[in-house]
Amino acid sequence: MRRLIDLTSDEAKSHFLKGSSYFNGDFPNYISFEPILKDVASFLKRGFYNQPRFYDKKKLKPSDLPDVNYKFIANKDGRFAWRPYELMHPVIYVSLVNVVCEKNNWDTIKKRVKDFENGFVECCSAPVMSVDHQSDVATQIRSWWQLVEQKSLSYSIKFSHLLHTDVTDCYGSLYTHSIVWALHGLKSKDEKNKETELGDKIDSHIRAGRYGQTNGIAQGSVLMDFIAELVLGFVDKLINEELEQINQKDARVLRYRDDYRVFANSDEDAERVLKVISDKLHVVGMKLGVSKTFSCRNVVEGSIKPDKLAGLDLQDLGESSETTIQKQLLRLHSFGQRFPNSGALRRLVSDFYDCISQQTKAPYDLDVQVAIATDIAFVSPSTFPAVASILSHLISLAPSEEKIRLWTSVREKMRRVPYNGYLEVWLQRVTKPRAVGFVLDSNEPICQIVNGAASQLWESSWITDESLKKVLDVSKIVIADAEDVPEKVQPEEIKLFKENAWAY
């Protein structure tokens, strides 16, 4: 396991240009953005999006347009809460990679990150990558387990109080000009020399794809995770300096991304540290989520999330005395009602696929099993890749004439989940194979591209170079025929989903 910040500039560039780094969520394996990234990188070489040969800034700039980046919505609760993933315009993304990974710039970033270390706040989410057969996501999750949960438990011998809080809409609220402060220190507007400092260049790239907005960064890529960590690392530095100034020695803070755990020996000390964290987050446009802040006077109990503790009781699915699939699905459903969209639920649903895959013929209660599994995903849409795997196996056992009826029922149920292009992509995965024969009518552009339509993801009218526009052919993201994939989702297809579930 290596920290991203320990890589050379060339190694970091290769890492950022991987398809799994451009979008670090879960897509069916016939979708990949790596071909477009490689072609754009080859075209730009070490150049940048704002070169005169690519567009005329006097006529139209990308920051003048609202849909330069592609917004990809994932529903979180089946109702009105959603996570806005954002696929950065490939030309701007590759250009930003070139900026960040220019050798002198990368050296500046590495040096600055070292300034954030060794204080009261310990960062446990520094991006890491695999050096063996494991995926980068699996490596990051192993880092989470080792540094956060294990360290939290070990602190129980030193501290009696734990206060847990996180940032509300971290990526959406980040003030982009604070990137300059993160890299170069707090500066007044008079001190800034636009387009010459590294921080200003990163800031301008991010705003170029987001309608010129100074609030928020794109969510969904390793590169933006890295930028967010730079800003949060700067906040760590401000917190450390303030805690030293008020002589608050009897406390420690663990931070994983935007999640803070404050360890102390009294309510007063914990709340004093919390106020410092809140004040310094305001500097970069962020604020703490009051509804998610809770305290515990037993550090061991508070170190493990409630859904994870409750989930331990269900880890024997498939081995308990409740042997029928329907009963086990009902247990999962009940857990999902108590802990919707939780990491524990996503892990349990993923593990349950191993159990349900043992069925080799259609059960008498197939309709009921399909209905219960579908409702788990309806209440907790973030589980859908794993639930889709379960449904793909169950419905594959039905007679051919029944498959269309069952998938239609699933489609009609999930259609009632608003704002969920992510769900549509996975529903297409399980209904597109030839063995199913179901035609999914979807308005999600990625689904339309898989179906062969000429849909648009990124607004590129600002680009004047026709050769560069041709490089952005969206049909390249489909690297295999979706009709040729197996009817039943294979375990390796949701491996990334299972690994991601451990990060929450």
XYZ file of C-alpha atoms in Angstrom:
504
model
C 0.000 0.000 0.000
C 1.404 3.368 -1.074
C 0.061 6.821 -0.394
C -0.844 8.694 -3.534
C 1.279 11.585 -2.337
C 4.356 9.309 -2.313
C 4.140 8.643 -6.057
C 6.275 10.392 -8.622
C 4.528 12.948 -10.831
C 4.413 10.486 -13.747
C 3.017 7.714 -11.542
C 0.356 10.061 -10.183
C -0.620 11.091 -13.697
C -1.055 7.470 -14.785
C -3.169 6.822 -11.705
C -5.481 9.788 -12.294
C -5.992 8.825 -15.946
C -7.331 5.359 -15.119
C -11.014 4.889 -15.827
C -11.588 3.771 -12.241
C -10.033 7.039 -11.037
C -12.099 9.244 -13.353
C -15.264 7.746 -11.864
C -14.691 5.753 -8.700
C -18.241 4.465 -8.384
C -19.776 1.274 -9.703
C -20.643 0.844 -13.385
C -21.350 -2.373 -15.309
C -18.116 -3.679 -16.785
C -19.107 -2.898 -20.379
C -18.860 0.830 -19.558
C -15.471 2.527 -19.256
C -14.325 6.126 -19.709
C -10.670 5.151 -20.023
C -10.631 5.061 -23.870
C -11.773 8.690 -24.066
C -9.314 9.767 -21.363
C -6.416 8.099 -23.179
C -7.338 9.691 -26.502
C -7.750 13.149 -24.963
C -4.436 12.776 -23.106
C -2.746 11.766 -26.343
C -4.248 14.778 -28.126
C -3.430 17.347 -25.428
C -0.076 15.816 -24.567
C 1.062 18.081 -21.716
C -1.140 20.972 -22.818
C -4.200 22.596 -21.250
C -7.833 23.144 -22.183
C -7.497 26.950 -22.339
C -4.933 27.098 -25.127
C -6.017 29.426 -27.985
C -5.939 26.540 -30.463
C -8.794 24.829 -28.641
C -11.218 27.685 -28.014
C -11.693 31.415 -28.455
C -12.151 32.886 -24.968
C -13.353 36.167 -26.480
C -16.397 34.414 -27.952
C -17.311 31.577 -25.579
C -15.649 30.105 -22.513
C -16.622 26.806 -20.879
C -17.476 28.702 -17.688
C -20.180 30.531 -19.689
C -22.104 27.267 -20.174
C -24.143 25.356 -17.553
C -23.674 21.722 -18.608
C -19.979 21.354 -19.403
C -19.633 18.603 -16.780
C -22.179 15.788 -16.828
C -24.252 15.447 -13.657
C -25.124 11.889 -12.788
C -27.706 11.481 -10.025
C -27.889 8.672 -7.476
C -30.890 8.633 -5.142
C -30.054 8.013 -1.477
C -33.386 7.349 0.241
C -35.955 6.481 -2.419
C -37.488 9.953 -2.042
C -35.909 13.397 -2.187
C -32.311 12.938 -1.039
C -29.747 12.295 -3.725
C -26.013 12.285 -4.371
C -24.998 14.385 -7.408
C -22.078 12.622 -9.031
C -20.370 14.710 -11.670
C -18.363 13.420 -14.609
C -15.898 16.197 -15.425
C -15.499 17.208 -19.049
C -12.644 14.940 -20.246
C -10.703 17.820 -21.817
C -10.840 19.873 -18.613
C -10.160 16.775 -16.498
C -7.050 15.752 -18.447
C -5.892 19.386 -18.515
C -6.221 19.540 -14.724
C -4.282 16.283 -14.380
C -1.537 17.876 -16.484
C -1.481 20.890 -14.155
C -1.415 18.887 -10.940
C 1.141 16.371 -12.202
C 3.616 18.802 -13.730
C 6.767 17.918 -11.791
C 7.297 21.245 -10.003
C 3.596 21.499 -9.157
C 3.500 17.946 -7.822
C 6.559 18.675 -5.684
C 4.810 21.784 -4.318
C 1.729 19.746 -3.414
C 3.770 17.027 -1.718
C 5.672 19.582 0.337
C 2.473 21.329 1.357
C 0.789 18.095 2.479
C 3.662 17.467 4.888
C 2.825 20.807 6.547
C -0.609 19.430 7.465
C 0.709 16.406 9.365
C 1.702 15.691 12.984
C -0.893 17.676 14.907
C -3.963 17.069 17.076
C -5.889 16.061 13.946
C -4.829 12.794 12.366
C -5.967 12.314 8.764
C -6.950 8.701 8.064
C -8.141 9.242 4.495
C -5.007 10.171 2.592
C -5.586 8.554 -0.831
C -3.703 5.282 -1.226
C -3.198 2.822 -4.049
C -2.507 -0.858 -4.305
C 0.962 -2.295 -4.845
C -0.239 -5.902 -5.118
C -3.211 -7.737 -6.625
C -5.793 -5.746 -4.674
C -7.763 -2.926 -6.266
C -7.084 0.653 -5.206
C -10.543 0.815 -3.605
C -9.880 -2.320 -1.560
C -6.602 -0.813 -0.414
C -8.327 2.419 0.622
C -10.883 0.430 2.612
C -8.196 -1.598 4.357
C -6.636 1.748 5.286
C -9.996 2.864 6.730
C -10.211 -0.260 8.900
C -6.668 -0.033 10.145
C -6.526 3.707 10.798
C -10.047 4.639 11.888
C -11.871 1.780 13.555
C -8.797 0.173 15.072
C -7.302 3.483 16.212
C -10.668 4.562 17.651
C -10.844 1.374 19.691
C -7.266 1.786 20.899
C -8.060 5.326 22.116
C -10.541 3.845 24.603
C -7.620 3.258 26.978
C -6.721 6.995 26.965
C -10.064 8.754 26.585
C -13.529 8.372 28.094
C -15.563 10.541 25.700
C -16.136 10.322 21.930
C -17.937 12.942 19.868
C -18.780 12.044 16.285
C -19.715 14.576 13.569
C -19.366 15.222 9.844
C -19.612 17.973 7.230
C -22.906 18.774 5.526
C -22.595 18.529 1.721
C -18.795 18.646 1.836
C -18.079 18.657 -1.911
C -21.042 20.885 -2.745
C -20.095 23.596 -0.246
C -16.304 23.736 -0.683
C -15.239 27.289 -1.580
C -13.000 26.821 -4.607
C -10.804 29.850 -3.843
C -9.785 28.057 -0.631
C -7.710 25.728 -2.828
C -5.305 28.656 -3.196
C -5.110 28.996 0.586
C -4.612 25.249 1.001
C -1.585 25.312 -1.292
C -0.131 28.760 -0.646
C -1.532 29.939 2.694
C -4.194 32.550 3.409
C -3.848 35.447 0.999
C -5.766 38.626 0.325
C -7.188 39.315 -3.119
C -4.443 41.876 -3.708
C -1.774 39.245 -3.147
C -3.196 36.789 -5.648
C -1.713 36.635 -9.113
C -4.329 34.808 -11.160
C -3.342 32.014 -13.544
C 0.221 31.950 -12.229
C -0.159 30.250 -8.874
C -0.883 26.557 -8.850
C -3.942 26.975 -6.634
C -5.476 29.528 -9.004
C -4.986 27.202 -11.956
C -6.713 24.336 -10.158
C -9.502 26.686 -9.063
C -10.074 27.975 -12.613
C -10.181 24.439 -14.044
C -12.831 23.374 -11.554
C -14.951 26.492 -12.161
C -14.631 26.064 -15.941
C -16.757 22.944 -15.822
C -19.220 24.254 -13.227
C -20.635 27.425 -14.807
C -17.994 29.569 -13.131
C -19.342 28.804 -9.653
C -17.016 29.288 -6.689
C -18.985 26.976 -4.412
C -18.584 23.246 -4.855
C -16.403 20.788 -6.713
C -17.330 17.769 -8.831
C -17.930 14.577 -6.869
C -17.040 11.128 -8.139
C -13.355 11.069 -9.104
C -10.116 10.243 -7.304
C -8.715 13.587 -8.477
C -11.523 15.565 -6.793
C -11.175 13.400 -3.676
C -7.522 14.428 -3.666
C -8.360 18.145 -4.054
C -10.913 17.890 -1.246
C -8.279 16.242 0.960
C -5.911 19.160 0.292
C -8.521 21.646 1.496
C -9.510 19.511 4.498
C -5.808 19.082 5.294
C -5.511 22.871 5.337
C -8.445 22.964 7.774
C -6.608 20.373 9.892
C -3.666 22.758 10.042
C -5.905 25.637 11.168
C -7.477 23.409 13.833
C -4.069 22.287 15.086
C -2.861 25.873 15.390
C -5.972 26.961 17.298
C -5.866 23.998 19.707
C -2.223 24.752 20.443
C -3.067 28.390 21.053
C -5.807 27.585 23.595
C -3.574 24.894 25.140
C -6.069 22.090 24.550
C -3.723 19.135 25.083
C -6.058 16.475 26.460
C -7.845 15.634 23.185
C -7.290 14.009 19.813
C -9.170 14.091 16.512
C -9.371 11.398 13.835
C -10.617 12.546 10.435
C -11.704 10.280 7.601
C -12.643 12.504 4.661
C -15.379 14.777 6.081
C -16.040 12.599 9.123
C -14.581 13.744 12.478
C -14.145 11.757 15.698
C -13.190 13.829 18.741
C -11.679 11.958 21.701
C -11.531 13.665 25.106
C -11.986 13.057 28.821
C -14.886 15.427 29.456
C -17.904 16.834 27.658
C -16.419 20.314 28.014
C -13.162 19.371 26.265
C -14.978 17.552 23.457
C -17.334 20.469 22.839
C -14.465 22.972 22.913
C -12.665 21.013 20.189
C -15.914 20.689 18.203
C -16.322 24.475 18.212
C -12.796 24.915 16.858
C -13.496 22.389 14.080
C -16.735 24.194 13.193
C -15.062 27.618 13.117
C -12.212 26.506 10.866
C -14.514 24.684 8.449
C -16.409 27.941 7.947
C -13.220 29.441 6.520
C -13.496 27.148 3.471
C -17.291 27.369 3.160
C -18.210 24.212 5.066
C -20.335 23.545 8.128
C -20.982 20.586 10.407
C -24.157 18.535 10.207
C -25.903 19.116 13.522
C -28.335 16.228 13.009
C -25.465 13.771 12.588
C -23.489 14.941 15.608
C -23.645 12.634 18.604
C -21.568 11.946 21.699
C -20.825 8.779 23.621
C -19.244 8.203 27.010
C -17.965 4.777 26.042
C -15.326 4.980 23.335
C -15.501 1.287 22.401
C -19.263 1.447 21.882
C -19.076 4.727 19.988
C -16.222 3.637 17.719
C -18.332 1.144 15.767
C -21.336 2.424 13.833
C -24.722 1.146 15.114
C -25.675 -0.391 11.771
C -22.441 -2.366 11.743
C -23.000 -3.710 15.251
C -26.569 -4.667 14.364
C -25.378 -6.231 11.124
C -23.184 -8.698 12.999
C -26.368 -10.530 13.972
C -27.163 -11.139 10.310
C -23.774 -12.336 9.112
C -24.975 -15.922 9.350
C -27.509 -15.533 6.534
C -27.676 -18.850 4.737
C -26.378 -20.777 7.737
C -29.041 -20.082 10.372
C -32.035 -22.160 11.340
C -34.209 -19.861 9.235
C -33.416 -21.800 6.108
C -35.898 -20.489 3.549
C -34.775 -17.757 1.189
C -37.988 -15.829 1.819
C -37.376 -15.708 5.583
C -33.823 -14.524 5.066
C -34.974 -11.856 2.624
C -37.475 -10.691 5.219
C -34.665 -10.420 7.786
C -32.715 -8.261 5.336
C -35.820 -6.208 4.618
C -36.383 -5.605 8.330
C -32.741 -4.538 8.746
C -33.123 -2.169 5.788
C -36.109 -0.519 7.425
C -34.022 0.196 10.526
C -30.802 1.165 8.714
C -31.718 2.276 5.164
C -28.824 2.789 2.737
C -26.301 1.915 5.440
C -22.936 0.397 4.671
C -23.890 -2.654 6.732
C -27.026 -3.206 4.622
C -25.010 -2.981 1.406
C -22.518 -5.525 2.702
C -25.242 -7.898 3.880
C -27.137 -7.712 0.593
C -23.888 -8.363 -1.295
C -23.062 -11.365 0.874
C -26.598 -12.700 0.496
C -26.036 -13.093 -3.241
C -23.678 -15.997 -2.445
C -26.516 -17.692 -0.586
C -29.223 -17.121 -3.167
C -27.001 -18.264 -6.030
C -27.293 -21.804 -4.612
C -30.861 -22.024 -5.961
C -30.905 -23.980 -9.191
C -34.620 -24.101 -9.949
C -37.498 -21.651 -9.664
C -38.933 -21.696 -6.111
C -42.686 -21.867 -5.560
C -42.622 -18.376 -4.028
C -40.521 -16.731 -6.757
C -42.893 -13.758 -7.127
C -42.683 -13.109 -3.383
C -38.889 -13.319 -3.311
C -38.646 -10.882 -6.245
C -41.097 -8.512 -4.549
C -39.212 -8.466 -1.231
C -35.797 -8.014 -2.878
C -37.147 -5.187 -5.044
C -38.609 -3.399 -2.028
C -35.221 -3.529 -0.272
C -33.794 -1.564 -3.202
C -36.841 0.731 -3.338
C -36.301 1.802 0.273
C -32.480 1.817 -0.064
C -31.594 2.644 -3.712
C -27.856 2.577 -2.939
C -28.137 -1.222 -2.623
C -29.393 -1.663 -6.176
C -26.257 -3.121 -7.818
C -26.291 -5.968 -5.282
C -30.085 -6.325 -5.351
C -29.940 -6.356 -9.150
C -27.536 -9.293 -8.871
C -30.006 -11.149 -6.651
C -32.892 -10.366 -8.996
C -30.877 -11.444 -12.039
C -30.382 -14.873 -10.487
C -33.953 -15.265 -9.252
C -35.579 -14.219 -12.518
C -33.161 -16.332 -14.574
C -34.824 -19.369 -12.950
C -38.240 -18.422 -14.321
C -39.637 -19.743 -17.624
C -38.862 -17.477 -20.580
C -42.440 -16.226 -20.851
C -42.380 -15.175 -17.174
C -39.155 -13.166 -17.303
C -40.694 -10.181 -19.109
C -43.567 -10.042 -16.610
C -41.233 -10.123 -13.618
C -38.775 -7.560 -14.989
C -41.679 -5.294 -15.974
C -42.918 -5.422 -12.378
C -39.433 -4.556 -11.112
C -39.135 -1.701 -13.630
C -42.523 -0.236 -12.715
C -41.681 -0.352 -9.006
C -38.250 1.264 -9.408
C -39.628 3.869 -11.826
C -41.191 5.525 -8.775
C -37.724 6.307 -7.352
C -37.015 9.905 -8.466
C -33.707 11.281 -9.742
C -31.771 8.081 -10.181
C -29.754 7.715 -13.350
C -27.422 5.429 -11.402
C -30.229 2.936 -10.810
C -31.214 3.059 -14.489
C -27.690 2.064 -15.557
C -27.806 -1.041 -13.355
C -31.378 -1.886 -14.336
C -30.214 -1.833 -17.930
C -27.386 -4.222 -17.012
C -29.798 -6.913 -15.770
C -32.445 -6.504 -18.479
C -30.255 -5.983 -21.578
C -28.823 -9.536 -22.019
C -30.307 -11.465 -24.950
C -31.524 -14.202 -22.622
C -33.847 -11.676 -20.976
C -35.228 -9.887 -24.010
C -36.562 -6.888 -22.065
C -36.441 -3.451 -23.700
C -35.688 -0.753 -21.117
C -36.970 2.691 -22.050
C -34.663 5.081 -20.238
C -34.018 8.803 -20.413
C -30.599 8.389 -18.810
C -28.035 9.449 -21.488
C -25.543 6.729 -20.484
C -28.247 4.095 -21.032
C -29.084 5.638 -24.384
C -25.431 5.502 -25.443
C -25.320 1.797 -24.506
C -28.383 1.364 -26.728
C -26.491 2.952 -29.639
C -28.088 6.404 -29.558
C -26.047 9.574 -30.157
C -26.686 11.127 -26.753
C -24.669 13.978 -25.261
C -22.868 13.838 -21.925
C -20.703 16.958 -21.936
C -21.346 20.399 -23.406
C -18.491 20.928 -25.887
C -19.728 23.839 -28.021
C -16.967 26.011 -26.529
C -14.321 23.882 -28.271
C -13.345 25.285 -31.692
C -10.937 22.499 -32.670
C -13.001 19.960 -34.639
C -10.336 17.262 -34.271
C -10.592 17.520 -30.498
C -14.373 17.276 -30.667
C -14.060 14.009 -32.584
C -11.862 12.603 -29.831
C -14.818 13.084 -27.464
C -16.976 10.502 -29.260
C -19.151 9.147 -26.419
C -19.651 5.790 -28.135
C -16.135 4.914 -26.904
C -17.427 4.452 -23.350
C -19.171 1.219 -24.430
C -16.330 -1.293 -24.571
C -18.477 -4.430 -24.998
C -21.959 -5.339 -26.216
C -24.338 -5.250 -23.248
C -26.479 -7.920 -24.896
C -23.574 -10.360 -24.714
C -23.115 -10.171 -20.936
C -24.346 -13.096 -18.822
C -27.967 -13.011 -17.737
C -26.910 -13.495 -14.124
C -24.644 -10.807 -12.680
C -21.289 -12.366 -11.861
C -19.649 -11.870 -8.423
C -16.700 -9.980 -9.906
C -19.083 -7.410 -11.422
C -20.143 -6.152 -7.998
C -16.784 -6.644 -6.322
C -16.175 -2.887 -6.332
C -19.651 -2.330 -4.858
C -18.844 -4.673 -1.964
C -15.492 -3.008 -1.365
C -17.088 0.454 -1.396
C -19.642 -0.685 1.170
C -16.868 -1.175 3.729
C -15.926 2.499 3.486
C -19.124 3.656 5.200
